[in-house]
């Protein structure tokens, strides 16, 4: 993975102001809103739990099973990363370039403890956000590898560690667990290969060849630099079966579209695939970035801007 | 006739194409009851939640009974994901194989 760019993505935070819904206030005066920085890669319920706990004190209905957030009276989906929700909000409010983002800060959210909008949001209880994150991660890994084995290798402990890291926007911990999961899978693949029918001599020859290829590629990378790593959109480290990409149409019902995406495609080609003719020219925002060129390889974007669930979210204007 | 006049009567737009159908193959896991009929067609634009409701009805489950639907014997899609998109990504051959279980089968 492109750790540098992905690490920068993870350090992105959004200044927020969280207020208690007027319908839930039981004190004579509404409590002061809570100001905090929400990590882009996190999820509302994980990242804003301290604010929720503080505001809960002033609410009569404090059931954990009905906590939800809204922005401008629009309920926010808890299964989308904070950054994606903010990008939807920006596009909806006519932001077209990064310099305009500042006008919409702090991002004003309202937390509710009653009147859960079950017709709009998925069913919620305390453990549901982590469960959805885990399932989305497995789905993305299935697309990446073309099978379920990596996802199935995620233990309960791995899942809890990743969710904890996501909640705190802690890229270092997330990366350690994420890399371990993939490394365990690759180790399993190697063990699986021990049962192959090649002769010892053939295995040795293949290993020597693989070692020589790796050394040659390393030398080429050193000579040609980072750009050479993904020439043609092909991944250097391992082949990708399909790039996990989701397109969200940022207006109205915020429809989410998912299709298999070949690793060799550009952003423009992907938008044409998802949205039909003319899709490439659509206003879009990716991980807070406006104006990403159509000819950017989708794998480059995915490496740099993928969310913690391994999906690349592209928010487009309807 | 001028060009402007001829362009004032554009041809009628083609009617919207019908919503394509996705072939679903329902496979029981563990102690889940076997359905009399396991293959169905569902509109591609249907949300996953609609398929879940359909299977609940087919199994005649009580409202509070649990039901888990999986793809690839691995994960549960979100309720708001479209069946058509999931089929494009995860179908096997011509059909989307869906595992269903009363107990949680794959966390």
Short mmCIF file of C-alpha atoms in Angstrom, two decimals:
data_model
loop_
_atom_site.label_atom_id
_atom_site.label_comp_id
_atom_site.label_asym_id
_atom_site.label_seq_id
_atom_site.Cartn_x
_atom_site.Cartn_y
_atom_site.Cartn_z
CA UNK A 1 0.00 0.00 0.00
CA UNK A 2 1.03 3.54 -0.53
CA UNK A 3 1.57 4.15 3.19
CA UNK A 4 2.55 7.78 2.89
CA UNK A 5 -0.54 8.96 1.05
CA UNK A 6 -2.84 6.61 2.93
CA UNK A 7 -1.33 7.75 6.22
CA UNK A 8 -2.00 11.38 5.28
CA UNK A 9 -5.60 10.45 4.47
CA UNK A 10 -5.94 8.94 7.91
CA UNK A 11 -4.64 12.06 9.61
CA UNK A 12 -7.43 14.11 8.05
CA UNK A 13 -9.92 15.41 10.63
CA UNK A 14 -13.08 17.48 10.42
CA UNK A 15 -13.88 20.18 13.00
CA UNK A 16 -17.40 19.46 14.25
CA UNK A 17 -19.98 20.95 16.52
CA UNK A 18 -22.41 18.45 18.01
CA UNK A 19 -25.62 19.72 19.61
CA UNK A 20 -28.40 17.87 21.38
CA UNK A 21 -31.71 17.71 19.52
CA UNK A 22 -34.21 20.25 20.91
CA UNK A 23 -36.76 17.41 21.22
CA UNK A 24 -34.49 15.57 23.67
CA UNK A 25 -33.61 18.47 25.95
CA UNK A 26 -35.09 18.10 29.43
CA UNK A 27 -33.08 20.80 31.25
CA UNK A 28 -34.39 24.35 31.35
CA UNK A 29 -31.61 25.42 29.03
CA UNK A 30 -30.19 23.36 26.20
CA UNK A 31 -26.66 22.12 26.94
CA UNK A 32 -23.79 23.81 25.12
CA UNK A 33 -22.79 22.02 21.95
CA UNK A 34 -19.63 19.91 22.05
CA UNK A 35 -16.76 20.79 19.74
CA UNK A 36 -14.37 18.10 18.61
CA UNK A 37 -12.27 16.88 15.70
CA UNK A 38 -13.66 13.79 14.00
CA UNK A 39 -11.21 11.61 12.07
CA UNK A 40 -12.29 11.30 8.42
CA UNK A 41 -11.74 7.52 8.42
CA UNK A 42 -13.83 6.96 11.54
CA UNK A 43 -17.55 6.42 12.03
CA UNK A 44 -19.88 8.76 13.87
CA UNK A 45 -20.85 6.43 16.68
CA UNK A 46 -17.25 5.41 17.34
CA UNK A 47 -15.59 8.81 17.06
CA UNK A 48 -18.24 10.96 18.75
CA UNK A 49 -18.98 8.68 21.70
CA UNK A 50 -17.53 11.17 24.24
CA UNK A 51 -19.78 13.95 22.91
CA UNK A 52 -22.77 11.61 22.96
CA UNK A 53 -22.07 10.67 26.59
CA UNK A 54 -21.74 14.33 27.59
CA UNK A 55 -25.00 15.35 25.91
CA UNK A 56 -26.83 12.27 27.14
CA UNK A 57 -26.82 13.81 30.64
CA UNK A 58 -29.34 16.41 29.46
CA UNK A 59 -31.65 13.96 27.77
CA UNK A 60 -34.53 12.17 29.40
CA UNK A 61 -34.57 9.42 26.81
CA UNK A 62 -31.09 8.02 26.96
CA UNK A 63 -31.51 4.60 25.42
CA UNK A 64 -28.38 3.39 23.72
CA UNK A 65 -30.48 1.72 21.07
CA UNK A 66 -31.79 4.92 19.57
CA UNK A 67 -28.76 7.17 19.15
CA UNK A 68 -28.61 8.81 15.73
CA UNK A 69 -27.17 11.90 14.09
CA UNK A 70 -28.58 14.40 11.66
CA UNK A 71 -27.24 17.28 9.60
CA UNK A 72 -29.70 19.94 8.45
CA UNK A 73 -32.48 17.53 9.55
CA UNK A 74 -31.10 14.77 7.28
CA UNK A 75 -30.35 11.51 9.18
CA UNK A 76 -26.75 10.37 8.74
CA UNK A 77 -25.98 6.77 7.81
CA UNK A 78 -23.85 5.20 10.51
CA UNK A 79 -22.29 2.66 8.15
CA UNK A 80 -20.48 5.31 6.09
CA UNK A 81 -17.17 6.85 7.20
CA UNK A 82 -17.31 10.36 8.69
CA UNK A 83 -15.35 11.77 5.75
CA UNK A 84 -17.81 10.36 3.22
CA UNK A 85 -20.76 11.84 5.12
CA UNK A 86 -19.02 15.22 5.15
CA UNK A 87 -18.26 14.96 1.41
CA UNK A 88 -21.96 14.27 0.74
CA UNK A 89 -22.80 17.35 2.83
CA UNK A 90 -20.32 19.48 0.89
CA UNK A 91 -21.57 18.47 -2.56
CA UNK A 92 -25.15 18.98 -1.43
CA UNK A 93 -24.28 22.53 -0.38
CA UNK A 94 -22.69 23.43 -3.68
CA UNK A 95 -19.02 23.14 -2.74
CA UNK A 96 -17.05 22.57 -5.95
CA UNK A 97 -13.45 23.05 -4.90
CA UNK A 98 -11.36 22.57 -1.78
CA UNK A 99 -10.98 26.28 -1.09
CA UNK A 100 -14.75 26.50 -0.45
CA UNK A 101 -14.74 23.83 2.27
CA UNK A 102 -13.85 26.33 4.99
CA UNK A 103 -17.26 28.02 4.64
CA UNK A 104 -18.92 24.84 5.92
CA UNK A 105 -16.84 24.42 9.06
CA UNK A 106 -17.42 23.53 11.76
CA UNK A 107 -19.65 20.77 10.50
CA UNK A 108 -22.82 21.08 12.58
CA UNK A 109 -24.33 17.78 13.67
CA UNK A 110 -27.28 17.08 15.92
CA UNK A 111 -27.45 14.00 18.12
CA UNK A 112 -30.84 12.45 18.88
CA UNK A 113 -31.87 9.96 21.54
CA UNK A 114 -35.45 9.43 20.40
CA UNK A 115 -37.68 9.14 17.32
CA UNK A 116 -35.24 6.83 15.52
CA UNK A 117 -35.92 7.15 11.74
CA UNK A 118 -36.13 3.42 11.05
CA UNK A 119 -37.58 4.07 7.60
CA UNK A 120 -34.40 5.86 6.54
CA UNK A 121 -31.58 4.35 8.60
CA UNK A 122 -30.52 0.76 9.13
CA UNK A 123 -31.55 -0.80 12.42
CA UNK A 124 -29.21 0.25 15.22
CA UNK A 125 -27.97 -0.99 18.52
CA UNK A 126 -24.68 -0.47 20.27
CA UNK A 127 -22.72 -3.24 18.51
CA UNK A 128 -24.20 -2.70 15.06
CA UNK A 129 -21.68 -0.13 13.70
CA UNK A 130 -18.74 -2.45 14.42
CA UNK A 131 -20.62 -5.38 12.90
CA UNK A 132 -21.34 -3.41 9.72
CA UNK A 133 -17.73 -2.27 9.51
CA UNK A 134 -16.54 -5.85 9.82
CA UNK A 135 -18.96 -7.10 7.15
CA UNK A 136 -18.03 -4.28 4.75
CA UNK A 137 -14.34 -5.04 5.26
CA UNK A 138 -14.91 -8.71 4.46
CA UNK A 139 -16.88 -7.75 1.37
CA UNK A 140 -14.09 -5.48 0.12
CA UNK A 141 -11.45 -8.13 0.81
CA UNK A 142 -13.54 -10.61 -1.17
CA UNK A 143 -13.50 -8.25 -4.14
CA UNK A 144 -9.78 -7.57 -3.82
CA UNK A 145 -8.70 -11.19 -3.62
CA UNK A 146 -11.51 -12.90 -5.51
CA UNK A 147 -12.24 -15.20 -2.58
CA UNK A 148 -13.35 -15.09 1.04
CA UNK A 149 -10.18 -16.47 2.61
CA UNK A 150 -8.58 -13.19 3.76
CA UNK A 151 -11.81 -11.93 5.27
CA UNK A 152 -12.46 -15.23 6.99
CA UNK A 153 -9.02 -15.03 8.57
CA UNK A 154 -9.99 -11.92 10.55
CA UNK A 155 -10.33 -12.99 14.18
CA UNK A 156 -12.61 -11.39 16.73
CA UNK A 157 -9.51 -9.85 18.30
CA UNK A 158 -8.36 -8.41 14.94
CA UNK A 159 -11.82 -7.00 14.35
CA UNK A 160 -11.97 -5.31 17.77
CA UNK A 161 -8.46 -3.91 17.40
CA UNK A 162 -9.28 -2.47 13.98
CA UNK A 163 -12.54 -0.97 15.18
CA UNK A 164 -10.77 0.60 18.16
CA UNK A 165 -8.13 2.08 15.86
CA UNK A 166 -10.80 3.35 13.47
CA UNK A 167 -12.64 5.07 16.32
CA UNK A 168 -9.49 6.94 17.33
CA UNK A 169 -8.22 7.56 13.81
CA UNK A 170 -5.10 5.59 14.80
CA UNK A 171 -3.51 4.65 11.46
CA UNK A 172 -0.44 2.99 12.97
CA UNK A 173 -2.47 0.42 14.95
CA UNK A 174 -4.91 -0.09 12.10
CA UNK A 175 -2.07 -0.73 9.67
CA UNK A 176 -0.34 -3.23 11.95
CA UNK A 177 -3.54 -5.31 12.25
CA UNK A 178 -4.47 -4.84 8.59
CA UNK A 179 -1.03 -5.93 7.38
CA UNK A 180 -1.10 -8.90 9.76
CA UNK A 181 -4.40 -10.10 8.35
CA UNK A 182 -3.06 -9.99 4.79
CA UNK A 183 0.29 -11.49 5.82
CA UNK A 184 -1.47 -14.39 7.58
CA UNK A 185 -3.44 -15.01 4.40
CA UNK A 186 -0.32 -14.99 2.24
CA UNK A 187 1.42 -17.31 4.72
CA UNK A 188 -1.59 -19.62 4.49
CA UNK A 189 -1.31 -19.55 0.71
CA UNK A 190 2.35 -20.53 0.99
CA UNK A 191 1.49 -23.42 3.32
CA UNK A 192 -1.17 -24.46 0.87
CA UNK A 193 1.44 -24.56 -1.84
CA UNK A 194 3.42 -27.10 0.17
CA UNK A 195 0.93 -29.65 -1.01
CA UNK A 196 1.65 -28.95 -4.65
CA UNK A 197 2.88 -31.68 -6.94
CA UNK A 198 6.03 -30.00 -8.14
CA UNK A 199 9.27 -31.86 -7.70
CA UNK A 200 11.78 -30.53 -5.15
CA UNK A 201 14.05 -29.52 -8.01
CA UNK A 202 11.23 -27.61 -9.73
CA UNK A 203 10.25 -25.88 -6.48
CA UNK A 204 13.83 -24.78 -5.97
CA UNK A 205 14.04 -23.48 -9.53
CA UNK A 206 10.77 -21.55 -9.10
CA UNK A 207 11.95 -20.05 -5.82
CA UNK A 208 15.22 -18.89 -7.38
CA UNK A 209 13.32 -17.36 -10.28
CA UNK A 210 10.89 -15.60 -7.93
CA UNK A 211 13.82 -14.26 -5.91
CA UNK A 212 15.53 -12.98 -9.06
CA UNK A 213 12.30 -11.35 -10.25
CA UNK A 214 11.83 -9.66 -6.89
CA UNK A 215 15.41 -8.35 -6.93
CA UNK A 216 15.06 -7.13 -10.50
CA UNK A 217 11.78 -5.35 -9.69
CA UNK A 218 13.33 -3.80 -6.58
CA UNK A 219 16.25 -2.53 -8.69
CA UNK A 220 13.84 -1.09 -11.28
CA UNK A 221 11.82 0.62 -8.57
CA UNK A 222 14.95 2.13 -7.14
CA UNK A 223 15.96 3.37 -10.58
CA UNK A 224 12.60 4.64 -11.76
CA UNK A 225 11.03 5.70 -8.51
CA UNK A 226 7.52 5.43 -7.14
CA UNK A 227 5.71 6.28 -10.39
CA UNK A 228 6.94 3.09 -12.00
CA UNK A 229 5.25 1.00 -9.32
CA UNK A 230 1.80 1.38 -10.73
CA UNK A 231 2.44 2.01 -14.40
CA UNK A 232 -0.66 0.99 -16.31
CA UNK A 233 -2.62 0.74 -13.12
CA UNK A 234 -1.19 -2.69 -12.43
CA UNK A 235 -0.30 -3.40 -8.86
CA UNK A 236 3.25 -4.31 -8.10
CA UNK A 237 2.84 -6.22 -4.88
CA UNK A 238 0.00 -8.48 -5.87
CA UNK A 239 -2.67 -8.72 -8.47
CA UNK A 240 -6.02 -7.25 -7.51
CA UNK A 241 -9.03 -9.20 -8.58
CA UNK A 242 -11.35 -6.20 -8.49
CA UNK A 243 -10.92 -2.76 -6.92
CA UNK A 244 -13.51 -2.19 -4.16
CA UNK A 245 -15.24 1.01 -5.28
CA UNK A 246 -18.56 2.47 -4.23
CA UNK A 247 -20.19 5.46 -5.87
CA UNK A 248 -22.68 7.45 -3.79
CA UNK A 249 -25.07 9.81 -5.50
CA UNK A 250 -25.02 12.63 -3.00
CA UNK A 251 -28.56 13.94 -3.36
CA UNK A 252 -31.91 12.72 -2.05
CA UNK A 253 -31.80 9.12 -0.94
CA UNK A 254 -28.01 9.00 -1.35
CA UNK A 255 -28.08 5.91 -3.53
CA UNK A 256 -25.04 3.66 -3.20
CA UNK A 257 -23.82 1.83 -6.31
CA UNK A 258 -21.30 -0.97 -6.33
CA UNK A 259 -19.86 -2.78 -9.34
CA UNK A 260 -16.76 -4.86 -10.03
CA UNK A 261 -13.96 -2.53 -11.15
CA UNK A 262 -10.93 -3.69 -13.15
CA UNK A 263 -7.58 -2.54 -11.76
CA UNK A 264 -6.51 -1.06 -15.10
CA UNK A 265 -9.34 1.50 -15.31
CA UNK A 266 -9.12 5.25 -14.83
CA UNK A 267 -11.48 7.28 -12.66
CA UNK A 268 -13.27 8.58 -15.75
CA UNK A 269 -13.82 5.06 -17.06
CA UNK A 270 -15.14 3.93 -13.69
CA UNK A 271 -17.62 6.81 -13.53
CA UNK A 272 -18.79 5.97 -17.06
CA UNK A 273 -19.22 2.35 -15.94
CA UNK A 274 -21.24 3.37 -12.88
CA UNK A 275 -23.21 6.32 -14.22
CA UNK A 276 -23.39 5.71 -17.96
CA UNK A 277 -22.37 8.04 -20.79
CA UNK A 278 -21.18 11.39 -19.52
CA UNK A 279 -20.48 9.99 -16.06
CA UNK A 280 -16.83 11.00 -16.35
CA UNK A 281 -17.69 14.70 -16.33
CA UNK A 282 -19.76 14.51 -13.16
CA UNK A 283 -18.85 16.68 -10.16
CA UNK A 284 -17.21 14.38 -7.67
CA UNK A 285 -15.36 14.42 -4.37
CA UNK A 286 -13.08 11.64 -3.17
CA UNK A 287 -11.87 11.63 0.41
CA UNK A 288 -12.24 15.39 0.57
CA UNK A 289 -10.55 16.00 -2.79
CA UNK A 290 -12.36 17.94 -5.49
CA UNK A 291 -11.31 17.97 -9.11
CA UNK A 292 -9.45 14.65 -9.26
CA UNK A 293 -8.66 14.27 -13.00
CA UNK A 294 -10.52 11.67 -15.05
CA UNK A 295 -7.29 10.06 -16.22
CA UNK A 296 -6.17 9.14 -12.68
CA UNK A 297 -5.79 5.39 -12.34
CA UNK A 298 -8.37 3.99 -9.97
CA UNK A 299 -5.78 1.82 -8.23
CA UNK A 300 -3.73 4.93 -7.41
CA UNK A 301 -6.77 6.54 -5.86
CA UNK A 302 -7.72 3.38 -4.06
CA UNK A 303 -4.27 2.99 -2.51
CA UNK A 304 -4.23 6.57 -1.29
CA UNK A 305 -7.84 7.28 -0.39
CA UNK A 306 -9.43 3.95 0.54
CA UNK A 307 -11.45 3.92 3.74
CA UNK A 308 -10.75 1.67 6.69
CA UNK A 309 -13.19 -0.89 5.23
CA UNK A 310 -10.99 -1.00 2.09
CA UNK A 311 -13.66 0.61 -0.09
CA UNK A 312 -12.93 3.71 -2.16
CA UNK A 313 -15.96 5.99 -1.85
CA UNK A 314 -16.63 8.38 -4.72
CA UNK A 315 -19.37 10.90 -3.95
CA UNK A 316 -20.97 12.41 -7.06
CA UNK A 317 -23.55 15.08 -7.70
CA UNK A 318 -26.80 13.65 -9.03
CA UNK B 1 -37.85 23.94 -43.74
CA UNK B 2 -35.24 25.59 -41.62
CA UNK B 3 -32.91 23.58 -39.41
CA UNK B 4 -34.39 25.22 -36.32
CA UNK B 5 -37.90 24.18 -37.30
CA UNK B 6 -36.90 20.59 -38.02
CA UNK B 7 -35.14 20.33 -34.66
CA UNK B 8 -38.26 21.51 -32.81
CA UNK B 9 -39.87 18.10 -33.12
CA UNK B 10 -37.35 15.76 -31.61
CA UNK B 11 -38.04 12.04 -31.68
CA UNK B 12 -39.77 10.69 -28.62
CA UNK B 13 -37.27 9.39 -26.05
CA UNK B 14 -37.03 5.62 -25.83
CA UNK B 15 -39.06 4.10 -23.01
CA UNK B 16 -37.13 3.24 -19.84
CA UNK B 17 -35.68 -0.27 -20.09
CA UNK B 18 -37.38 -2.77 -17.80
CA UNK B 19 -35.68 -3.43 -14.50
CA UNK B 20 -33.49 -6.52 -15.11
CA UNK B 21 -33.91 -9.52 -12.86
CA UNK B 22 -31.27 -11.30 -10.82
CA UNK B 23 -31.38 -15.07 -10.38
CA UNK B 24 -31.08 -15.98 -6.70
CA UNK B 25 -30.15 -19.43 -5.44
CA UNK B 26 -30.95 -19.83 -1.74
CA UNK B 27 -28.81 -22.35 0.14
CA UNK B 28 -29.53 -23.40 3.75
CA UNK B 29 -26.72 -23.44 6.29
CA UNK B 30 -26.66 -25.41 9.54
CA UNK B 31 -30.10 -26.17 10.89
CA UNK B 32 -31.96 -23.75 8.59
CA UNK B 33 -35.08 -25.31 7.09
CA UNK B 34 -34.89 -26.29 3.42
CA UNK B 35 -37.15 -24.31 1.15
CA UNK B 36 -39.43 -26.17 -1.24
CA UNK B 37 -38.25 -23.87 -3.96
CA UNK B 38 -34.72 -22.50 -3.79
CA UNK B 39 -34.42 -20.46 -6.99
CA UNK B 40 -36.11 -17.10 -7.48
CA UNK B 41 -35.78 -13.97 -9.56
CA UNK B 42 -35.51 -10.58 -7.90
CA UNK B 43 -35.45 -7.10 -9.45
CA UNK B 44 -31.88 -5.81 -9.74
CA UNK B 45 -32.89 -2.51 -8.16
CA UNK B 46 -34.27 -4.20 -5.03
CA UNK B 47 -32.44 -3.47 -1.79
CA UNK B 48 -30.95 -6.41 0.07
CA UNK B 49 -33.53 -5.83 2.82
CA UNK B 50 -36.28 -6.84 0.37
CA UNK B 51 -34.62 -10.21 -0.20
CA UNK B 52 -34.28 -10.70 3.55
CA UNK B 53 -38.00 -9.99 4.00
CA UNK B 54 -38.82 -12.37 1.16
CA UNK B 55 -36.82 -15.22 2.70
CA UNK B 56 -38.39 -14.57 6.10
CA UNK B 57 -41.78 -14.92 4.48
CA UNK B 58 -40.82 -18.08 2.63
CA UNK B 59 -39.56 -19.62 5.88
CA UNK B 60 -42.63 -18.37 7.76
CA UNK B 61 -40.41 -17.04 10.54
CA UNK B 62 -41.83 -15.32 13.59
CA UNK B 63 -41.15 -11.55 13.63
CA UNK B 64 -38.61 -11.89 16.42
CA UNK B 65 -36.83 -14.94 14.94
CA UNK B 66 -33.33 -14.32 13.69
CA UNK B 67 -32.27 -14.84 10.09
CA UNK B 68 -28.85 -14.27 8.54
CA UNK B 69 -28.19 -14.04 4.82
CA UNK B 70 -24.65 -14.33 3.47
CA UNK B 71 -22.79 -14.08 0.20
CA UNK B 72 -19.77 -16.19 -0.62
CA UNK B 73 -20.23 -18.04 2.67
CA UNK B 74 -18.45 -15.07 4.17
CA UNK B 75 -20.28 -11.80 4.79
CA UNK B 76 -23.67 -10.13 5.12
CA UNK B 77 -24.30 -7.19 2.80
CA UNK B 78 -25.84 -4.03 4.20
CA UNK B 79 -29.62 -3.88 4.00
CA UNK B 80 -29.50 -0.86 1.70
CA UNK B 81 -27.21 -2.42 -0.93
CA UNK B 82 -28.82 -3.16 -4.29
CA UNK B 83 -29.19 -6.79 -5.30
CA UNK B 84 -28.12 -5.94 -8.87
CA UNK B 85 -24.76 -4.49 -7.82
CA UNK B 86 -24.10 -7.40 -5.47
CA UNK B 87 -24.91 -9.82 -8.27
CA UNK B 88 -22.46 -8.12 -10.62
CA UNK B 89 -19.74 -8.42 -7.99
CA UNK B 90 -20.40 -11.82 -6.45
CA UNK B 91 -22.51 -14.00 -8.72
CA UNK B 92 -21.35 -17.49 -9.54
CA UNK B 93 -22.12 -18.28 -13.16
CA UNK B 94 -25.55 -16.83 -13.87
CA UNK B 95 -26.88 -16.77 -10.32
CA UNK B 96 -26.25 -15.10 -7.01
CA UNK B 97 -25.76 -17.81 -4.42
CA UNK B 98 -27.16 -16.72 -1.06
CA UNK B 99 -26.61 -18.73 2.12
CA UNK B 100 -29.25 -18.39 4.82
CA UNK B 101 -29.00 -19.41 8.44
CA UNK B 102 -31.07 -19.14 11.59
CA UNK B 103 -28.00 -18.82 13.77
CA UNK B 104 -25.05 -16.62 12.97
CA UNK B 105 -22.84 -18.71 10.71
CA UNK B 106 -19.98 -16.42 9.70
CA UNK B 107 -19.37 -13.50 12.07
#
